Amino acid sequence: EVEGAPLLHLREMIEDEKERDMAIRGSKDPPSAARSAQRLMWFLVFTRRLLQKLIEDESVEVADGARAAYSETLYHHHKWLVRRAVQAGMYACPHREVFESTLGGGTREGVMESMRELHTRLEPINAQLEAIFVDLELTTIP
């Protein structure tokens, strides 16, 4: 389980922004912590989904896993231009062997264990962040 204090402080900051009508206005000046935290949450969901794809099928290439994870998680948050840029960027993903060698672990099983552990550790963080946005009725920040 994730320690509650850091997320409690984040929740308080988002609540304060909501009370001051800063959380949903979509302005980047001054930047909204709620908006940034929501995008971080989306990225963590994408990361978990990518790891899930790589864990479930050890033959899946990183680019293929990333494309599938993107279409299931971030795609619907982006406009056409960003979608095209992301799709183009997928061609820069390393081959799985290169990706795994950067993760370390010494062996393929060690790398797989590291990915499984990260996947598991991200779940409660994602759940708690999502609960903050649902509780505060801030699931559609522009």
Short mmCIF file of N, CA, C and O in Angstrom, two decimals:
data_model
loop_
_atom_site.label_atom_id
_atom_site.label_comp_id
_atom_site.label_asym_id
_atom_site.label_seq_id
_atom_site.Cartn_x
_atom_site.Cartn_y
_atom_site.Cartn_z
N GLU A 1 0.84 -1.18 0.00
CA GLU A 1 0.00 0.00 0.00
C GLU A 1 0.89 1.24 0.00
O GLU A 1 1.96 1.27 0.56
N VAL A 2 0.40 2.28 -0.60
CA VAL A 2 1.10 3.55 -0.69
C VAL A 2 0.88 4.32 0.59
O VAL A 2 -0.22 4.36 1.14
N GLU A 3 1.94 4.94 1.08
CA GLU A 3 1.79 5.79 2.27
C GLU A 3 0.84 6.93 1.94
O GLU A 3 0.89 7.52 0.87
N GLY A 4 -0.04 7.27 2.87
CA GLY A 4 -1.09 8.23 2.61
C GLY A 4 -0.70 9.69 2.65
O GLY A 4 -1.32 10.50 2.01
N ALA A 5 0.34 10.06 3.38
CA ALA A 5 0.64 11.47 3.58
C ALA A 5 0.88 12.24 2.28
O ALA A 5 0.27 13.29 2.08
N PRO A 6 1.75 11.76 1.37
CA PRO A 6 1.95 12.55 0.14
C PRO A 6 0.68 12.72 -0.68
O PRO A 6 0.41 13.80 -1.19
N LEU A 7 -0.11 11.67 -0.78
CA LEU A 7 -1.35 11.79 -1.55
C LEU A 7 -2.39 12.62 -0.81
O LEU A 7 -3.20 13.29 -1.44
N LEU A 8 -2.36 12.62 0.51
CA LEU A 8 -3.25 13.47 1.27
C LEU A 8 -2.93 14.93 0.98
O LEU A 8 -3.84 15.74 0.76
N HIS A 9 -1.65 15.28 0.95
CA HIS A 9 -1.26 16.66 0.65
C HIS A 9 -1.66 17.03 -0.78
O HIS A 9 -2.12 18.14 -1.03
N LEU A 10 -1.51 16.10 -1.71
CA LEU A 10 -1.93 16.35 -3.08
C LEU A 10 -3.44 16.58 -3.13
O LEU A 10 -3.91 17.50 -3.79
N ARG A 11 -4.18 15.76 -2.42
CA ARG A 11 -5.63 15.92 -2.38
C ARG A 11 -6.01 17.31 -1.85
O ARG A 11 -6.88 17.98 -2.40
N GLU A 12 -5.35 17.73 -0.78
CA GLU A 12 -5.64 19.04 -0.20
C GLU A 12 -5.34 20.15 -1.20
O GLU A 12 -6.09 21.12 -1.31
N MET A 13 -4.25 20.02 -1.94
CA MET A 13 -3.89 21.03 -2.93
C MET A 13 -4.95 21.07 -4.05
O MET A 13 -5.38 22.15 -4.47
N ILE A 14 -5.40 19.89 -4.50
CA ILE A 14 -6.41 19.84 -5.55
C ILE A 14 -7.74 20.38 -5.04
O ILE A 14 -8.43 21.12 -5.75
N GLU A 15 -8.09 20.05 -3.79
CA GLU A 15 -9.32 20.61 -3.20
C GLU A 15 -9.26 22.13 -3.16
O GLU A 15 -10.24 22.81 -3.48
N ASP A 16 -8.11 22.67 -2.78
CA ASP A 16 -7.94 24.12 -2.73
C ASP A 16 -8.11 24.73 -4.12
O ASP A 16 -8.79 25.74 -4.27
N GLU A 17 -7.52 24.11 -5.11
CA GLU A 17 -7.68 24.62 -6.48
C GLU A 17 -9.13 24.55 -6.93
O GLU A 17 -9.61 25.47 -7.60
N LYS A 18 -9.81 23.49 -6.57
CA LYS A 18 -11.22 23.37 -6.94
C LYS A 18 -12.03 24.49 -6.30
O LYS A 18 -12.86 25.12 -6.95
N GLU A 19 -11.79 24.74 -5.01
CA GLU A 19 -12.51 25.81 -4.31
C GLU A 19 -12.26 27.17 -4.94
O GLU A 19 -13.13 28.03 -4.93
N ARG A 20 -11.06 27.38 -5.47
CA ARG A 20 -10.71 28.67 -6.09
C ARG A 20 -10.95 28.68 -7.60
O ARG A 20 -10.51 29.59 -8.28
N ASP A 21 -11.67 27.65 -8.11
CA ASP A 21 -11.97 27.54 -9.54
C ASP A 21 -10.73 27.54 -10.42
O ASP A 21 -10.75 28.02 -11.56
N MET A 22 -9.65 27.00 -9.90
CA MET A 22 -8.42 26.90 -10.69
C MET A 22 -8.27 25.53 -11.34
O MET A 22 -7.56 25.39 -12.33
N ALA A 23 -8.91 24.51 -10.80
CA ALA A 23 -8.65 23.13 -11.23
C ALA A 23 -9.18 22.83 -12.62
O ALA A 23 -8.54 22.09 -13.37
N ILE A 24 -10.31 23.39 -13.00
CA ILE A 24 -10.93 22.98 -14.27
C ILE A 24 -10.92 24.05 -15.34
O ILE A 24 -11.45 23.83 -16.42
N ARG A 25 -10.32 25.16 -15.10
CA ARG A 25 -10.41 26.22 -16.09
C ARG A 25 -9.56 25.96 -17.32
O ARG A 25 -9.72 26.61 -18.34
N GLY A 26 -8.61 25.02 -17.24
CA GLY A 26 -7.82 24.67 -18.41
C GLY A 26 -6.68 25.62 -18.69
O GLY A 26 -5.94 25.44 -19.63
N SER A 27 -6.52 26.64 -17.88
CA SER A 27 -5.44 27.59 -18.09
C SER A 27 -4.12 27.00 -17.64
O SER A 27 -4.05 26.24 -16.70
N LYS A 28 -3.07 27.39 -18.32
CA LYS A 28 -1.75 26.94 -17.92
C LYS A 28 -0.99 28.07 -17.21
O LYS A 28 0.17 27.93 -16.88
N ASP A 29 -1.65 29.20 -16.99
CA ASP A 29 -1.00 30.34 -16.35
C ASP A 29 -1.91 30.91 -15.28
O ASP A 29 -2.86 31.61 -15.60
N PRO A 30 -1.73 30.67 -14.00
CA PRO A 30 -0.69 29.77 -13.47
C PRO A 30 -1.08 28.32 -13.69
O PRO A 30 -2.26 28.01 -13.82
N PRO A 31 -0.09 27.45 -13.74
CA PRO A 31 -0.40 26.04 -14.00
C PRO A 31 -1.22 25.43 -12.87
O PRO A 31 -1.10 25.80 -11.71
N SER A 32 -2.07 24.49 -13.22
CA SER A 32 -2.93 23.83 -12.26
C SER A 32 -2.28 22.53 -11.80
O SER A 32 -1.93 21.68 -12.61
N ALA A 33 -2.13 22.38 -10.49
CA ALA A 33 -1.59 21.13 -9.94
C ALA A 33 -2.56 19.99 -10.22
O ALA A 33 -2.13 18.86 -10.49
N ALA A 34 -3.84 20.27 -10.19
CA ALA A 34 -4.84 19.24 -10.46
C ALA A 34 -4.69 18.72 -11.89
O ALA A 34 -4.72 17.51 -12.13
N ARG A 35 -4.52 19.63 -12.82
CA ARG A 35 -4.36 19.26 -14.22
C ARG A 35 -3.09 18.42 -14.40
O ARG A 35 -3.10 17.40 -15.09
N SER A 36 -2.01 18.85 -13.78
CA SER A 36 -0.75 18.11 -13.87
C SER A 36 -0.86 16.73 -13.23
O SER A 36 -0.38 15.74 -13.78
N ALA A 37 -1.50 16.66 -12.07
CA ALA A 37 -1.66 15.37 -11.39
C ALA A 37 -2.54 14.43 -12.20
O ALA A 37 -2.28 13.23 -12.25
N GLN A 38 -3.56 14.98 -12.85
CA GLN A 38 -4.42 14.13 -13.68
C GLN A 38 -3.62 13.56 -14.85
O GLN A 38 -3.73 12.36 -15.16
N ARG A 39 -2.80 14.35 -15.47
CA ARG A 39 -2.00 13.86 -16.59
C ARG A 39 -0.95 12.85 -16.12
O ARG A 39 -0.67 11.88 -16.81
N LEU A 40 -0.42 13.06 -14.93
CA LEU A 40 0.49 12.07 -14.35
C LEU A 40 -0.25 10.75 -14.14
O LEU A 40 0.27 9.68 -14.46
N MET A 41 -1.46 10.82 -13.62
CA MET A 41 -2.27 9.62 -13.42
C MET A 41 -2.49 8.90 -14.75
O MET A 41 -2.35 7.68 -14.85
N TRP A 42 -2.83 9.65 -15.80
CA TRP A 42 -3.03 9.04 -17.11
C TRP A 42 -1.76 8.34 -17.58
O TRP A 42 -1.81 7.25 -18.13
N PHE A 43 -0.61 8.99 -17.37
CA PHE A 43 0.66 8.39 -17.79
C PHE A 43 0.95 7.11 -17.01
O PHE A 43 1.43 6.12 -17.57
N LEU A 44 0.64 7.11 -15.73
CA LEU A 44 0.86 5.90 -14.93
C LEU A 44 -0.06 4.77 -15.39
O LEU A 44 0.35 3.60 -15.41
N VAL A 45 -1.27 5.10 -15.78
CA VAL A 45 -2.18 4.08 -16.32
C VAL A 45 -1.60 3.52 -17.62
O VAL A 45 -1.58 2.30 -17.83
N PHE A 46 -1.09 4.40 -18.47
CA PHE A 46 -0.45 3.95 -19.72
C PHE A 46 0.75 3.05 -19.40
O PHE A 46 0.91 1.99 -20.01
N THR A 47 1.57 3.45 -18.46
CA THR A 47 2.76 2.67 -18.10
C THR A 47 2.38 1.29 -17.60
O THR A 47 2.97 0.28 -17.99
N ARG A 48 1.37 1.23 -16.72
CA ARG A 48 0.90 -0.08 -16.23
C ARG A 48 0.40 -0.94 -17.38
O ARG A 48 0.67 -2.14 -17.44
N ARG A 49 -0.35 -0.35 -18.31
CA ARG A 49 -0.88 -1.13 -19.43
C ARG A 49 0.25 -1.63 -20.32
O ARG A 49 0.22 -2.77 -20.78
N LEU A 50 1.25 -0.79 -20.57
CA LEU A 50 2.40 -1.23 -21.37
C LEU A 50 3.11 -2.39 -20.68
O LEU A 50 3.41 -3.41 -21.31
N LEU A 51 3.37 -2.25 -19.40
CA LEU A 51 4.02 -3.34 -18.67
C LEU A 51 3.18 -4.61 -18.72
O LEU A 51 3.72 -5.71 -18.90
N GLN A 52 1.88 -4.46 -18.58
CA GLN A 52 0.98 -5.61 -18.65
C GLN A 52 1.13 -6.34 -19.99
O GLN A 52 1.21 -7.56 -20.04
N LYS A 53 1.17 -5.57 -21.08
CA LYS A 53 1.33 -6.17 -22.41
C LYS A 53 2.65 -6.93 -22.51
O LYS A 53 2.70 -8.03 -23.06
N LEU A 54 3.73 -6.34 -21.99
CA LEU A 54 5.05 -6.96 -22.07
C LEU A 54 5.16 -8.18 -21.16
O LEU A 54 5.89 -9.13 -21.47
N ILE A 55 4.46 -8.16 -20.04
CA ILE A 55 4.48 -9.28 -19.10
C ILE A 55 3.65 -10.45 -19.64
O ILE A 55 4.07 -11.61 -19.57
N GLU A 56 2.48 -10.14 -20.18
CA GLU A 56 1.56 -11.19 -20.64
C GLU A 56 2.12 -11.99 -21.82
O GLU A 56 1.85 -13.17 -21.96
N ASP A 57 2.88 -11.31 -22.68
CA ASP A 57 3.40 -11.98 -23.87
C ASP A 57 4.84 -11.53 -24.08
O ASP A 57 5.09 -10.42 -24.53
N GLU A 58 5.77 -12.41 -23.76
CA GLU A 58 7.19 -12.06 -23.84
C GLU A 58 7.69 -11.89 -25.27
O GLU A 58 8.82 -11.47 -25.47
N SER A 59 6.85 -12.18 -26.26
CA SER A 59 7.26 -11.98 -27.65
C SER A 59 6.82 -10.62 -28.19
O SER A 59 7.21 -10.22 -29.29
N VAL A 60 6.02 -9.89 -27.43
CA VAL A 60 5.53 -8.58 -27.86
C VAL A 60 6.67 -7.57 -27.86
O VAL A 60 7.39 -7.44 -26.87
N GLU A 61 6.83 -6.88 -28.97
CA GLU A 61 7.83 -5.82 -29.06
C GLU A 61 7.33 -4.59 -28.31
O GLU A 61 6.12 -4.38 -28.17
N VAL A 62 8.25 -3.77 -27.84
CA VAL A 62 7.89 -2.58 -27.06
C VAL A 62 6.97 -1.66 -27.87
O VAL A 62 5.97 -1.17 -27.35
N ALA A 63 7.30 -1.44 -29.14
CA ALA A 63 6.47 -0.54 -29.96
C ALA A 63 5.05 -1.06 -30.08
O ALA A 63 4.08 -0.29 -29.98
N ASP A 64 4.89 -2.37 -30.27
CA ASP A 64 3.54 -2.94 -30.38
C ASP A 64 2.78 -2.82 -29.06
O ASP A 64 1.60 -2.48 -29.04
N GLY A 65 3.47 -3.10 -27.96
CA GLY A 65 2.85 -2.95 -26.65
C GLY A 65 2.48 -1.50 -26.37
O GLY A 65 1.41 -1.21 -25.83
N ALA A 66 3.37 -0.58 -26.74
CA ALA A 66 3.12 0.84 -26.51
C ALA A 66 1.94 1.33 -27.35
O ALA A 66 1.11 2.11 -26.87
N ARG A 67 1.87 0.89 -28.61
CA ARG A 67 0.74 1.28 -29.47
C ARG A 67 -0.59 0.80 -28.87
O ARG A 67 -1.56 1.55 -28.80
N ALA A 68 -0.61 -0.45 -28.45
CA ALA A 68 -1.84 -1.00 -27.87
C ALA A 68 -2.19 -0.28 -26.57
O ALA A 68 -3.35 0.09 -26.34
N ALA A 69 -1.20 -0.07 -25.71
CA ALA A 69 -1.44 0.62 -24.44
C ALA A 69 -1.92 2.05 -24.68
O ALA A 69 -2.84 2.53 -24.01
N TYR A 70 -1.32 2.73 -25.65
CA TYR A 70 -1.72 4.10 -25.96
C TYR A 70 -3.18 4.14 -26.44
O TYR A 70 -3.97 4.97 -25.98
N SER A 71 -3.52 3.23 -27.34
CA SER A 71 -4.89 3.25 -27.88
C SER A 71 -5.93 2.95 -26.79
O SER A 71 -7.06 3.42 -26.87
N GLU A 72 -5.53 2.20 -25.76
CA GLU A 72 -6.46 1.84 -24.68
C GLU A 72 -6.50 2.89 -23.56
O GLU A 72 -7.44 2.87 -22.76
N THR A 73 -5.52 3.78 -23.50
CA THR A 73 -5.44 4.67 -22.35
C THR A 73 -5.41 6.16 -22.72
O THR A 73 -6.29 6.91 -22.34
N LEU A 74 -4.41 6.59 -23.43
CA LEU A 74 -4.20 8.02 -23.66
C LEU A 74 -4.85 8.56 -24.93
O LEU A 74 -5.14 9.76 -25.02
N TYR A 75 -5.08 7.70 -25.89
CA TYR A 75 -5.57 8.12 -27.20
C TYR A 75 -6.80 9.03 -27.09
O TYR A 75 -6.86 10.08 -27.71
N HIS A 76 -7.76 8.65 -26.28
CA HIS A 76 -9.01 9.42 -26.21
C HIS A 76 -8.86 10.77 -25.50
O HIS A 76 -9.75 11.60 -25.56
N HIS A 77 -7.71 11.00 -24.87
CA HIS A 77 -7.46 12.30 -24.23
C HIS A 77 -6.80 13.29 -25.19
O HIS A 77 -6.72 14.48 -24.88
N HIS A 78 -6.30 12.80 -26.30
CA HIS A 78 -5.51 13.65 -27.21
C HIS A 78 -6.29 14.04 -28.45
O HIS A 78 -7.15 13.30 -28.92
N LYS A 79 -5.91 15.19 -28.99
CA LYS A 79 -6.47 15.64 -30.26
C LYS A 79 -5.65 15.03 -31.39
O LYS A 79 -4.61 14.42 -31.18
N TRP A 80 -6.13 15.22 -32.60
CA TRP A 80 -5.57 14.58 -33.78
C TRP A 80 -4.06 14.79 -33.90
O TRP A 80 -3.31 13.84 -34.15
N LEU A 81 -3.59 16.02 -33.76
CA LEU A 81 -2.17 16.32 -33.97
C LEU A 81 -1.29 15.57 -32.97
O LEU A 81 -0.27 15.00 -33.35
N VAL A 82 -1.69 15.54 -31.71
CA VAL A 82 -0.92 14.82 -30.70
C VAL A 82 -0.95 13.33 -30.99
O VAL A 82 0.07 12.63 -30.88
N ARG A 83 -2.09 12.82 -31.40
CA ARG A 83 -2.19 11.38 -31.74
C ARG A 83 -1.21 11.02 -32.83
O ARG A 83 -0.53 9.99 -32.77
N ARG A 84 -1.14 11.85 -33.86
CA ARG A 84 -0.22 11.58 -34.98
C ARG A 84 1.23 11.65 -34.51
O ARG A 84 2.05 10.83 -34.93
N ALA A 85 1.55 12.61 -33.67
CA ALA A 85 2.92 12.73 -33.17
C ALA A 85 3.30 11.50 -32.33
O ALA A 85 4.41 10.97 -32.45
N VAL A 86 2.37 11.06 -31.50
CA VAL A 86 2.63 9.87 -30.67
C VAL A 86 2.82 8.66 -31.56
O VAL A 86 3.74 7.86 -31.36
N GLN A 87 1.95 8.50 -32.56
CA GLN A 87 2.08 7.35 -33.46
C GLN A 87 3.41 7.36 -34.19
O GLN A 87 4.05 6.31 -34.34
N ALA A 88 3.86 8.53 -34.60
CA ALA A 88 5.18 8.63 -35.25
C ALA A 88 6.29 8.29 -34.25
O ALA A 88 7.26 7.62 -34.59
N GLY A 89 6.13 8.74 -33.02
CA GLY A 89 7.13 8.47 -32.00
C GLY A 89 7.28 7.00 -31.65
O GLY A 89 8.34 6.56 -31.19
N MET A 90 6.23 6.23 -31.88
CA MET A 90 6.29 4.79 -31.58
C MET A 90 7.36 4.09 -32.40
O MET A 90 7.89 3.06 -31.99
N TYR A 91 7.70 4.65 -33.57
CA TYR A 91 8.74 4.05 -34.40
C TYR A 91 10.12 4.17 -33.75
O TYR A 91 11.05 3.47 -34.13
N ALA A 92 10.26 5.05 -32.78
CA ALA A 92 11.53 5.22 -32.09
C ALA A 92 11.68 4.29 -30.88
O ALA A 92 12.73 4.29 -30.24
N CYS A 93 10.66 3.53 -30.58
CA CYS A 93 10.75 2.59 -29.45
C CYS A 93 11.85 1.57 -29.72
O CYS A 93 11.97 1.07 -30.83
N PRO A 94 12.62 1.24 -28.70
CA PRO A 94 13.68 0.25 -28.91
C PRO A 94 13.10 -1.16 -29.05
O PRO A 94 11.96 -1.42 -28.65
N HIS A 95 13.90 -2.03 -29.62
CA HIS A 95 13.51 -3.44 -29.64
C HIS A 95 13.44 -3.94 -28.20
O HIS A 95 14.09 -3.40 -27.30
N ARG A 96 12.69 -4.96 -27.99
CA ARG A 96 12.47 -5.48 -26.65
C ARG A 96 13.78 -5.83 -25.95
O ARG A 96 13.96 -5.56 -24.77
N GLU A 97 14.71 -6.45 -26.67
CA GLU A 97 15.98 -6.85 -26.06
C GLU A 97 16.75 -5.64 -25.53
O GLU A 97 17.33 -5.68 -24.45
N VAL A 98 16.74 -4.54 -26.29
CA VAL A 98 17.42 -3.32 -25.87
C VAL A 98 16.71 -2.72 -24.66
O VAL A 98 17.34 -2.32 -23.68
N PHE A 99 15.39 -2.68 -24.72
CA PHE A 99 14.59 -2.16 -23.61
C PHE A 99 14.88 -2.95 -22.34
O PHE A 99 15.12 -2.38 -21.29
N GLU A 100 14.86 -4.26 -22.45
CA GLU A 100 15.10 -5.10 -21.28
C GLU A 100 16.52 -4.95 -20.75
O GLU A 100 16.73 -4.99 -19.54
N SER A 101 17.49 -4.74 -21.64
CA SER A 101 18.87 -4.59 -21.17
C SER A 101 19.05 -3.31 -20.37
O SER A 101 19.90 -3.24 -19.48
N THR A 102 18.22 -2.30 -20.64
CA THR A 102 18.32 -1.06 -19.87
C THR A 102 17.66 -1.18 -18.50
O THR A 102 17.95 -0.40 -17.61
N LEU A 103 16.76 -2.17 -18.36
CA LEU A 103 16.10 -2.37 -17.07
C LEU A 103 16.98 -3.12 -16.09
O LEU A 103 16.76 -3.08 -14.89
N GLY A 104 17.97 -3.84 -16.60
CA GLY A 104 18.85 -4.61 -15.71
C GLY A 104 18.18 -5.89 -15.25
O GLY A 104 17.32 -6.43 -15.92
N GLY A 105 18.61 -6.36 -14.13
CA GLY A 105 18.06 -7.60 -13.61
C GLY A 105 18.97 -8.78 -13.89
O GLY A 105 18.82 -9.82 -13.29
N GLY A 106 19.90 -8.62 -14.83
CA GLY A 106 20.86 -9.66 -15.11
C GLY A 106 20.37 -10.77 -16.00
O GLY A 106 21.08 -11.23 -16.87
N THR A 107 19.15 -11.21 -15.80
CA THR A 107 18.59 -12.30 -16.59
C THR A 107 17.22 -11.88 -17.09
O THR A 107 16.61 -10.94 -16.58
N ARG A 108 16.75 -12.61 -18.07
CA ARG A 108 15.41 -12.32 -18.59
C ARG A 108 14.37 -12.45 -17.48
O ARG A 108 13.46 -11.63 -17.35
N GLU A 109 14.50 -13.49 -16.65
CA GLU A 109 13.56 -13.67 -15.55
C GLU A 109 13.67 -12.51 -14.55
O GLU A 109 12.67 -12.05 -14.01
N GLY A 110 14.89 -12.02 -14.31
CA GLY A 110 15.07 -10.87 -13.42
C GLY A 110 14.39 -9.62 -13.96
O GLY A 110 13.76 -8.87 -13.21
N VAL A 111 14.50 -9.43 -15.28
CA VAL A 111 13.83 -8.28 -15.92
C VAL A 111 12.32 -8.43 -15.82
O VAL A 111 11.61 -7.48 -15.48
N MET A 112 11.84 -9.63 -16.10
CA MET A 112 10.40 -9.87 -16.02
C MET A 112 9.90 -9.65 -14.59
O MET A 112 8.84 -9.05 -14.38
N GLU A 113 10.67 -10.08 -13.61
CA GLU A 113 10.28 -9.88 -12.21
C GLU A 113 10.25 -8.38 -11.88
O GLU A 113 9.34 -7.92 -11.19
N SER A 114 11.22 -7.62 -12.39
CA SER A 114 11.23 -6.17 -12.16
C SER A 114 10.00 -5.52 -12.78
O SER A 114 9.38 -4.64 -12.16
N MET A 115 9.62 -5.95 -13.98
CA MET A 115 8.44 -5.38 -14.62
C MET A 115 7.17 -5.75 -13.85
O MET A 115 6.29 -4.91 -13.66
N ARG A 116 7.09 -7.00 -13.38
CA ARG A 116 5.93 -7.41 -12.59
C ARG A 116 5.84 -6.61 -11.29
O ARG A 116 4.75 -6.19 -10.89
N GLU A 117 6.97 -6.39 -10.66
CA GLU A 117 6.98 -5.63 -9.41
C GLU A 117 6.54 -4.18 -9.64
O GLU A 117 5.72 -3.65 -8.88
N LEU A 118 7.06 -3.55 -10.67
CA LEU A 118 6.66 -2.17 -10.97
C LEU A 118 5.17 -2.11 -11.30
O LEU A 118 4.47 -1.22 -10.82
N HIS A 119 4.70 -3.04 -12.09
CA HIS A 119 3.28 -3.11 -12.44
C HIS A 119 2.43 -3.18 -11.18
O HIS A 119 1.43 -2.47 -11.03
N THR A 120 2.84 -4.03 -10.25
CA THR A 120 2.11 -4.20 -8.99
C THR A 120 2.16 -2.95 -8.13
O THR A 120 1.16 -2.53 -7.55
N ARG A 121 3.33 -2.33 -8.05
CA ARG A 121 3.48 -1.14 -7.20
C ARG A 121 2.73 0.08 -7.73
O ARG A 121 2.33 0.95 -6.97
N LEU A 122 2.54 0.15 -9.03
CA LEU A 122 1.81 1.29 -9.60
C LEU A 122 0.31 1.21 -9.36
O LEU A 122 -0.37 2.24 -9.34
N GLU A 123 -0.22 0.02 -9.18
CA GLU A 123 -1.67 -0.15 -9.05
C GLU A 123 -2.28 0.66 -7.91
O GLU A 123 -3.24 1.40 -8.14
N PRO A 124 -1.75 0.58 -6.67
CA PRO A 124 -2.39 1.37 -5.61
C PRO A 124 -2.22 2.88 -5.81
O PRO A 124 -3.09 3.66 -5.42
N ILE A 125 -1.13 3.29 -6.43
CA ILE A 125 -0.95 4.71 -6.70
C ILE A 125 -2.01 5.18 -7.68
O ILE A 125 -2.67 6.20 -7.47
N ASN A 126 -2.19 4.42 -8.77
CA ASN A 126 -3.23 4.75 -9.75
C ASN A 126 -4.60 4.79 -9.09
O ASN A 126 -5.38 5.71 -9.32
N ALA A 127 -4.90 3.79 -8.28
CA ALA A 127 -6.22 3.70 -7.65
C ALA A 127 -6.47 4.89 -6.73
O ALA A 127 -7.56 5.46 -6.73
N GLN A 128 -5.47 5.26 -5.96
CA GLN A 128 -5.65 6.38 -5.03
C GLN A 128 -5.77 7.71 -5.77
O GLN A 128 -6.58 8.56 -5.39
N LEU A 129 -4.97 7.90 -6.81
CA LEU A 129 -5.10 9.12 -7.60
C LEU A 129 -6.47 9.21 -8.26
O LEU A 129 -7.12 10.25 -8.22
N GLU A 130 -6.90 8.11 -8.84
CA GLU A 130 -8.22 8.10 -9.47
C GLU A 130 -9.31 8.39 -8.45
O GLU A 130 -10.25 9.15 -8.74
N ALA A 131 -9.20 7.83 -7.25
CA ALA A 131 -10.20 8.07 -6.21
C ALA A 131 -10.28 9.56 -5.85
O ALA A 131 -11.37 10.08 -5.62
N ILE A 132 -9.14 10.22 -5.83
CA ILE A 132 -9.14 11.66 -5.53
C ILE A 132 -9.97 12.41 -6.57
O ILE A 132 -10.84 13.21 -6.23
N PHE A 133 -9.72 12.14 -7.85
CA PHE A 133 -10.43 12.85 -8.91
C PHE A 133 -11.91 12.49 -8.96
O PHE A 133 -12.74 13.36 -9.21
N VAL A 134 -12.24 11.24 -8.70
CA VAL A 134 -13.65 10.84 -8.68
C VAL A 134 -14.35 11.49 -7.50
O VAL A 134 -15.43 12.08 -7.64
N ASP A 135 -13.74 11.41 -6.31
CA ASP A 135 -14.35 12.01 -5.11
C ASP A 135 -14.58 13.50 -5.27
O ASP A 135 -15.59 14.03 -4.79
N LEU A 136 -13.65 14.18 -5.91
CA LEU A 136 -13.76 15.63 -6.07
C LEU A 136 -14.51 16.04 -7.35
O LEU A 136 -14.61 17.22 -7.66
N GLU A 137 -15.02 15.02 -8.07
CA GLU A 137 -15.76 15.25 -9.31
C GLU A 137 -14.95 16.08 -10.31
O GLU A 137 -15.41 17.06 -10.89
N LEU A 138 -13.70 15.64 -10.50
CA LEU A 138 -12.78 16.33 -11.40
C LEU A 138 -12.22 15.35 -12.44
O LEU A 138 -11.03 15.35 -12.72
N THR A 139 -13.08 14.53 -13.00
CA THR A 139 -12.59 13.53 -13.94
C THR A 139 -12.43 14.07 -15.36
O THR A 139 -11.90 13.39 -16.21
N THR A 140 -12.89 15.28 -15.61
CA THR A 140 -12.83 15.82 -16.97
C THR A 140 -12.16 17.19 -17.00
O THR A 140 -12.68 18.14 -17.57
N ILE A 141 -10.98 17.29 -16.42
CA ILE A 141 -10.24 18.53 -16.47
C ILE A 141 -9.73 18.71 -17.90
O ILE A 141 -9.14 17.80 -18.47
N PRO A 142 -9.95 19.90 -18.51
CA PRO A 142 -9.52 20.10 -19.91
C PRO A 142 -8.00 20.10 -20.06
O PRO A 142 -7.28 20.37 -19.16
#
